Amino acid sequence: MHPSATSWFAARTSTWRDWTPDALAAAKGDTRISVVLPALDEEPTVGEIVTGVRTLGPLVDEVIVVDSGSVDRTAEVAAAAGATVHHRDDILPSVGSRPGKGEVLWKALAVARGDILVYVDADLTDFRPHFVTGLLGPLLTDPATLMVKAFYDRPLLDVSAAGGGRVTELAARPLLNAFFPELAGVVQPLAGEYAARRSLLETLPFAYGYGVETGLLIDTYRAAGLDALAQVDLGQRTHGHQDTAALGRMAATIVHTINDRLTPSHSIWPTLTQFERHDSAVVPHVTEISLPDRPPMVTVDGYGRPTATRTRR
Ligand SMILES: O=c1ccn([C@@H]2O[C@H](COP(=O)(O)OP(=O)(O)O[C@H]3O[C@H](CO)[C@@H](O)[C@H](O)[C@H]3O)[C@@H](O)[C@H]2O)c(=O)[nH]1
Ligand SMILES: O=C(O)[C@H](O)COP(=O)(O)O
């Protein structure tokens, strides 16, 4: 692992259990906190998540759902649960509306009043209030922290207890390790649950669609340094799963987002860091990836000449 990533992982990783609601309420002062749910057709899950966030009482100043063009009853269910609902087309109408997740996270900045925004996906099937308190901990207690990413175990429902996060494992992590190895200690770079200061978010571009998490992560690192980032272990998270073709489109968007952030002199880092849970902790596991090619066989001394073969027993 890149040495900066090793030090960052050791220094900037915590667990939600480190941050109690009472301690956070005391640290909050007059900091305003908005919880923002991007939602496209999430009628079955959005209400319960809004209700769960509202159990945190005055720690959270507002719960906002930004509707990304739903054709189901997402907006009605969210409003009935107590969220303020905005349709993407009604926010900054002069700039028009684009499809995709990045658009609604970006437009949320124009309607939310918080100094800190906590993004939570609206398709979670096991939301618990500690998702929010965990993310707030490092921000409310350390002014140098600008963005906090969640991480968790990701079961692939009905398939594997530990095999979820397919785009993360097959595309985003290998690409980030190769081109932004300082970020290799981020356990869930695509986590849809993260919190950040408005003062950071309002200065960054928001990448298209599902590139938004990758773009914000790289751009925060480049604008403010690794120590502006922290990550919090939330335990386990389950959500709705998309099919392989849809995940292919997600991966392709992430490839473009990363490519937009490469420089002509970008080199490639030779290791991949993955993570495994051992007991309660998540630990990095590093694999050497690049060995030079073997040369064309015609250039190899001895090629074409009969060799004495030894029989192996
Ligand atoms: O056009 C869209 C698509 C999605 N969403 C919402 O965004 C959230 C996450 O979308 P989802 O399709 O569930 O994403 P995942 O397949 O779970 O993808 C993972 O990886 C993505 C790429 O980084 C992240 O954006 C996600 O948060 C993360 O969970 C959900 O609340 C969606 O309703 C929108 O608001 N508009
Ligand atoms: O983060 C990811 O890789 C995508 O959300 C896909 O997750 P899944 O493999 O758990 O469906």
Short mmCIF file of C-alpha atoms in Angstrom, two decimals, residues 16-236:
data_model
loop_
_atom_site.label_atom_id
_atom_site.label_comp_id
_atom_site.label_asym_id
_atom_site.label_seq_id
_atom_site.Cartn_x
_atom_site.Cartn_y
_atom_site.Cartn_z
CA TRP A 16 -19.64 4.47 14.84
CA ARG A 17 -19.38 3.23 18.44
CA ASP A 18 -16.79 5.96 19.07
CA TRP A 19 -19.48 8.65 18.63
CA THR A 20 -22.46 8.67 21.01
CA PRO A 21 -25.52 10.81 20.21
CA ASP A 22 -25.10 12.70 23.51
CA ALA A 23 -21.46 13.58 22.83
CA LEU A 24 -22.40 14.72 19.33
CA ALA A 25 -25.31 16.82 20.57
CA ALA A 26 -22.84 18.58 22.89
CA ALA A 27 -20.32 19.08 20.05
CA LYS A 28 -22.92 20.32 17.56
CA GLY A 29 -23.30 23.84 19.00
CA ASP A 30 -24.95 25.95 16.30
CA THR A 31 -23.70 23.82 13.40
CA ARG A 32 -26.70 23.08 11.16
CA ILE A 33 -27.00 19.55 9.85
CA SER A 34 -28.97 18.45 6.79
CA VAL A 35 -29.51 14.80 5.96
CA VAL A 36 -30.07 14.42 2.21
CA LEU A 37 -31.54 11.36 0.48
CA PRO A 38 -31.24 11.15 -3.32
CA ALA A 39 -34.15 9.06 -4.53
CA LEU A 40 -35.28 7.51 -7.79
CA ASP A 41 -38.27 5.22 -7.31
CA GLU A 42 -37.53 4.25 -3.72
CA GLU A 43 -41.13 4.07 -2.44
CA PRO A 44 -40.56 0.80 -0.51
CA THR A 45 -37.60 2.04 1.55
CA VAL A 46 -37.49 5.84 1.70
CA GLY A 47 -40.16 6.28 4.41
CA GLU A 48 -38.49 4.04 6.93
CA ILE A 49 -35.12 5.77 6.43
CA VAL A 50 -36.64 9.23 6.92
CA THR A 51 -38.39 7.98 10.07
CA GLY A 52 -35.12 6.50 11.32
CA VAL A 53 -33.21 9.76 10.79
CA ARG A 54 -35.94 11.71 12.62
CA THR A 55 -35.40 9.61 15.75
CA LEU A 56 -32.18 11.61 16.17
CA GLY A 57 -34.24 14.65 17.13
CA PRO A 58 -32.53 18.05 17.20
CA LEU A 59 -29.13 16.63 16.22
CA VAL A 60 -30.46 16.78 12.64
CA ASP A 61 -31.95 20.11 11.56
CA GLU A 62 -33.66 18.87 8.41
CA VAL A 63 -34.22 15.73 6.34
CA ILE A 64 -34.42 16.40 2.62
CA VAL A 65 -35.36 14.01 -0.14
CA VAL A 66 -34.37 15.10 -3.64
CA ASP A 67 -36.54 13.29 -6.14
CA SER A 68 -34.57 12.33 -9.21
CA GLY A 69 -37.61 11.83 -11.47
CA SER A 70 -39.50 9.05 -9.70
CA VAL A 71 -42.61 7.58 -11.28
CA ASP A 72 -43.70 5.84 -8.07
CA ARG A 73 -44.92 7.34 -4.76
CA THR A 74 -41.43 8.17 -3.43
CA ALA A 75 -42.30 11.84 -2.87
CA GLU A 76 -45.59 11.18 -1.06
CA VAL A 77 -44.10 8.48 1.19
CA ALA A 78 -41.08 10.63 2.06
CA ALA A 79 -43.24 13.68 2.86
CA ALA A 80 -45.60 11.59 5.00
CA ALA A 81 -42.59 10.37 7.00
CA GLY A 82 -41.56 13.97 7.68
CA ALA A 83 -39.01 14.82 4.98
CA THR A 84 -38.94 18.01 2.98
CA VAL A 85 -39.22 16.82 -0.62
CA HIS A 86 -37.84 18.67 -3.63
CA HIS A 87 -38.09 17.53 -7.22
CA ARG A 88 -34.85 18.05 -9.15
CA ASP A 89 -36.68 20.04 -11.85
CA ASP A 90 -37.83 22.61 -9.27
CA ILE A 91 -34.32 23.36 -8.01
CA LEU A 92 -32.42 26.02 -9.98
CA PRO A 93 -34.72 25.59 -13.00
CA SER A 94 -32.57 28.02 -14.99
CA VAL A 95 -29.78 25.40 -15.24
CA GLY A 96 -32.15 22.65 -16.42
CA SER A 97 -32.16 19.06 -15.15
CA ARG A 98 -29.98 16.10 -16.02
CA PRO A 99 -30.64 12.49 -15.17
CA GLY A 100 -28.54 10.62 -12.63
CA LYS A 101 -27.50 10.66 -9.02
CA GLY A 102 -24.77 13.32 -9.24
CA GLU A 103 -27.33 15.89 -10.37
CA VAL A 104 -29.55 15.56 -7.30
CA LEU A 105 -26.63 15.59 -4.83
CA TRP A 106 -25.40 18.77 -6.51
CA LYS A 107 -28.82 20.43 -6.57
CA ALA A 108 -29.34 19.52 -2.90
CA LEU A 109 -26.73 22.16 -2.05
CA ALA A 110 -29.09 24.81 -3.38
CA VAL A 111 -32.00 23.82 -1.10
CA ALA A 112 -30.38 22.40 2.04
CA ARG A 113 -29.56 24.88 4.80
CA GLY A 114 -26.98 22.79 6.63
CA ASP A 115 -23.34 23.62 7.27
CA ILE A 116 -22.82 19.86 7.08
CA LEU A 117 -24.62 17.65 4.56
CA VAL A 118 -25.01 13.94 5.28
CA TYR A 119 -25.87 11.94 2.17
CA VAL A 120 -27.72 8.66 2.70
CA ASP A 121 -28.96 6.39 -0.11
CA ALA A 122 -32.73 5.95 -0.14
CA ASP A 123 -32.65 2.24 -1.02
CA LEU A 124 -31.10 0.95 2.22
CA THR A 125 -32.99 -1.97 3.74
CA ASP A 126 -31.24 -1.88 7.10
CA PHE A 127 -30.85 1.84 7.87
CA ARG A 128 -30.07 2.59 11.50
CA PRO A 129 -29.58 6.04 13.06
CA HIS A 130 -25.94 5.29 13.83
CA PHE A 131 -25.27 5.64 10.09
CA VAL A 132 -25.77 9.36 10.62
CA THR A 133 -24.13 9.73 14.04
CA GLY A 134 -21.08 7.75 12.89
CA LEU A 135 -20.59 10.02 9.89
CA LEU A 136 -21.02 13.17 11.99
CA GLY A 137 -18.49 12.19 14.67
CA PRO A 138 -15.24 13.21 12.97
CA LEU A 139 -16.80 16.36 11.47
CA LEU A 140 -18.31 17.70 14.69
CA THR A 141 -15.24 16.99 16.78
CA ASP A 142 -12.40 18.01 14.43
CA PRO A 143 -12.53 21.20 12.35
CA ALA A 144 -9.80 19.86 10.04
CA THR A 145 -12.06 17.04 8.83
CA LEU A 146 -13.94 18.02 5.68
CA MET A 147 -15.43 14.74 4.44
CA VAL A 148 -16.25 11.42 6.13
CA LYS A 149 -16.93 8.24 4.17
CA ALA A 150 -18.82 5.27 5.54
CA PHE A 151 -17.61 1.72 5.23
CA TYR A 152 -19.31 -1.54 6.07
CA ASP A 153 -19.64 -5.18 5.18
CA ARG A 154 -21.76 -5.64 2.07
CA PRO A 155 -23.56 -8.95 1.77
CA LEU A 156 -24.78 -9.76 -1.74
CA LEU A 157 -28.30 -10.70 -0.77
CA ASP A 158 -29.31 -14.29 -1.59
CA VAL A 159 -25.86 -14.97 -3.06
CA SER A 160 -23.02 -14.40 -0.63
CA ALA A 161 -22.51 -13.17 2.91
CA ALA A 162 -19.57 -11.01 1.86
CA GLY A 163 -19.65 -10.65 -1.93
CA GLY A 164 -21.40 -7.31 -2.52
CA GLY A 165 -19.93 -4.15 -3.94
CA ARG A 166 -19.20 -5.61 -7.37
CA VAL A 167 -18.40 -2.31 -9.10
CA THR A 168 -16.30 -1.31 -6.12
CA GLU A 169 -14.24 -4.49 -6.20
CA LEU A 170 -13.99 -5.00 -9.96
CA ALA A 171 -13.64 -1.44 -11.25
CA ALA A 172 -13.41 1.43 -8.77
CA ARG A 173 -10.92 -0.06 -6.33
CA PRO A 174 -8.45 -1.34 -8.96
CA LEU A 175 -8.58 1.99 -10.83
CA LEU A 176 -8.20 4.13 -7.71
CA ASN A 177 -5.32 1.94 -6.47
CA ALA A 178 -3.59 2.22 -9.83
CA PHE A 179 -3.98 5.96 -10.38
CA PHE A 180 -4.67 7.48 -6.95
CA PRO A 181 -2.81 5.07 -4.63
CA GLU A 182 -2.87 7.57 -1.77
CA LEU A 183 -6.62 6.76 -1.56
CA ALA A 184 -6.08 2.98 -1.28
CA GLY A 185 -6.96 3.02 2.43
CA VAL A 186 -10.57 4.08 1.71
CA VAL A 187 -12.48 0.88 2.38
CA GLN A 188 -15.68 1.79 0.50
CA PRO A 189 -14.86 4.51 -2.03
CA LEU A 190 -18.34 4.25 -3.61
CA ALA A 191 -20.26 4.36 -0.32
CA GLY A 192 -23.41 6.41 -0.85
CA GLU A 193 -23.34 7.33 2.84
CA TYR A 194 -20.95 10.19 3.50
CA ALA A 195 -20.95 13.58 5.15
CA ALA A 196 -19.12 16.76 4.24
CA ARG A 197 -18.94 20.41 5.03
CA ARG A 198 -20.85 22.73 2.72
CA SER A 199 -17.70 24.89 2.58
CA LEU A 200 -16.00 21.99 0.77
CA LEU A 201 -18.87 20.72 -1.38
CA GLU A 202 -19.77 24.13 -2.77
CA THR A 203 -16.25 24.47 -4.21
CA LEU A 204 -16.11 21.12 -6.02
CA PRO A 205 -17.51 19.92 -9.34
CA PHE A 206 -20.06 17.09 -9.12
CA ALA A 207 -19.42 14.34 -11.65
CA TYR A 208 -22.22 12.93 -13.79
CA GLY A 209 -24.44 10.14 -12.45
CA TYR A 210 -22.73 7.39 -10.54
CA GLY A 211 -19.32 9.02 -11.00
CA VAL A 212 -20.17 11.48 -8.25
CA GLU A 213 -18.64 9.60 -5.28
CA THR A 214 -15.42 8.85 -7.13
CA GLY A 215 -15.11 12.46 -8.29
CA LEU A 216 -15.76 13.96 -4.85
CA LEU A 217 -13.26 11.62 -3.23
CA ILE A 218 -10.44 12.40 -5.65
CA ASP A 219 -11.22 16.12 -5.74
CA THR A 220 -11.37 16.43 -1.94
CA TYR A 221 -8.01 14.71 -1.68
CA ARG A 222 -6.50 16.96 -4.34
CA ALA A 223 -8.02 20.18 -2.98
CA ALA A 224 -7.51 19.64 0.75
CA GLY A 225 -5.14 16.69 1.26
CA LEU A 226 -5.62 13.21 2.63
CA ASP A 227 -6.11 14.32 6.23
CA ALA A 228 -9.24 16.24 5.27
CA LEU A 229 -10.80 12.78 4.82
CA ALA A 230 -11.86 10.29 7.48
CA GLN A 231 -13.81 7.03 7.41
CA VAL A 232 -16.15 5.34 9.86
CA ASP A 233 -17.07 1.67 10.19
CA LEU A 234 -20.88 1.38 10.30
CA GLY A 235 -20.98 -2.41 10.63
CA GLN A 236 -23.14 -3.87 7.87
#
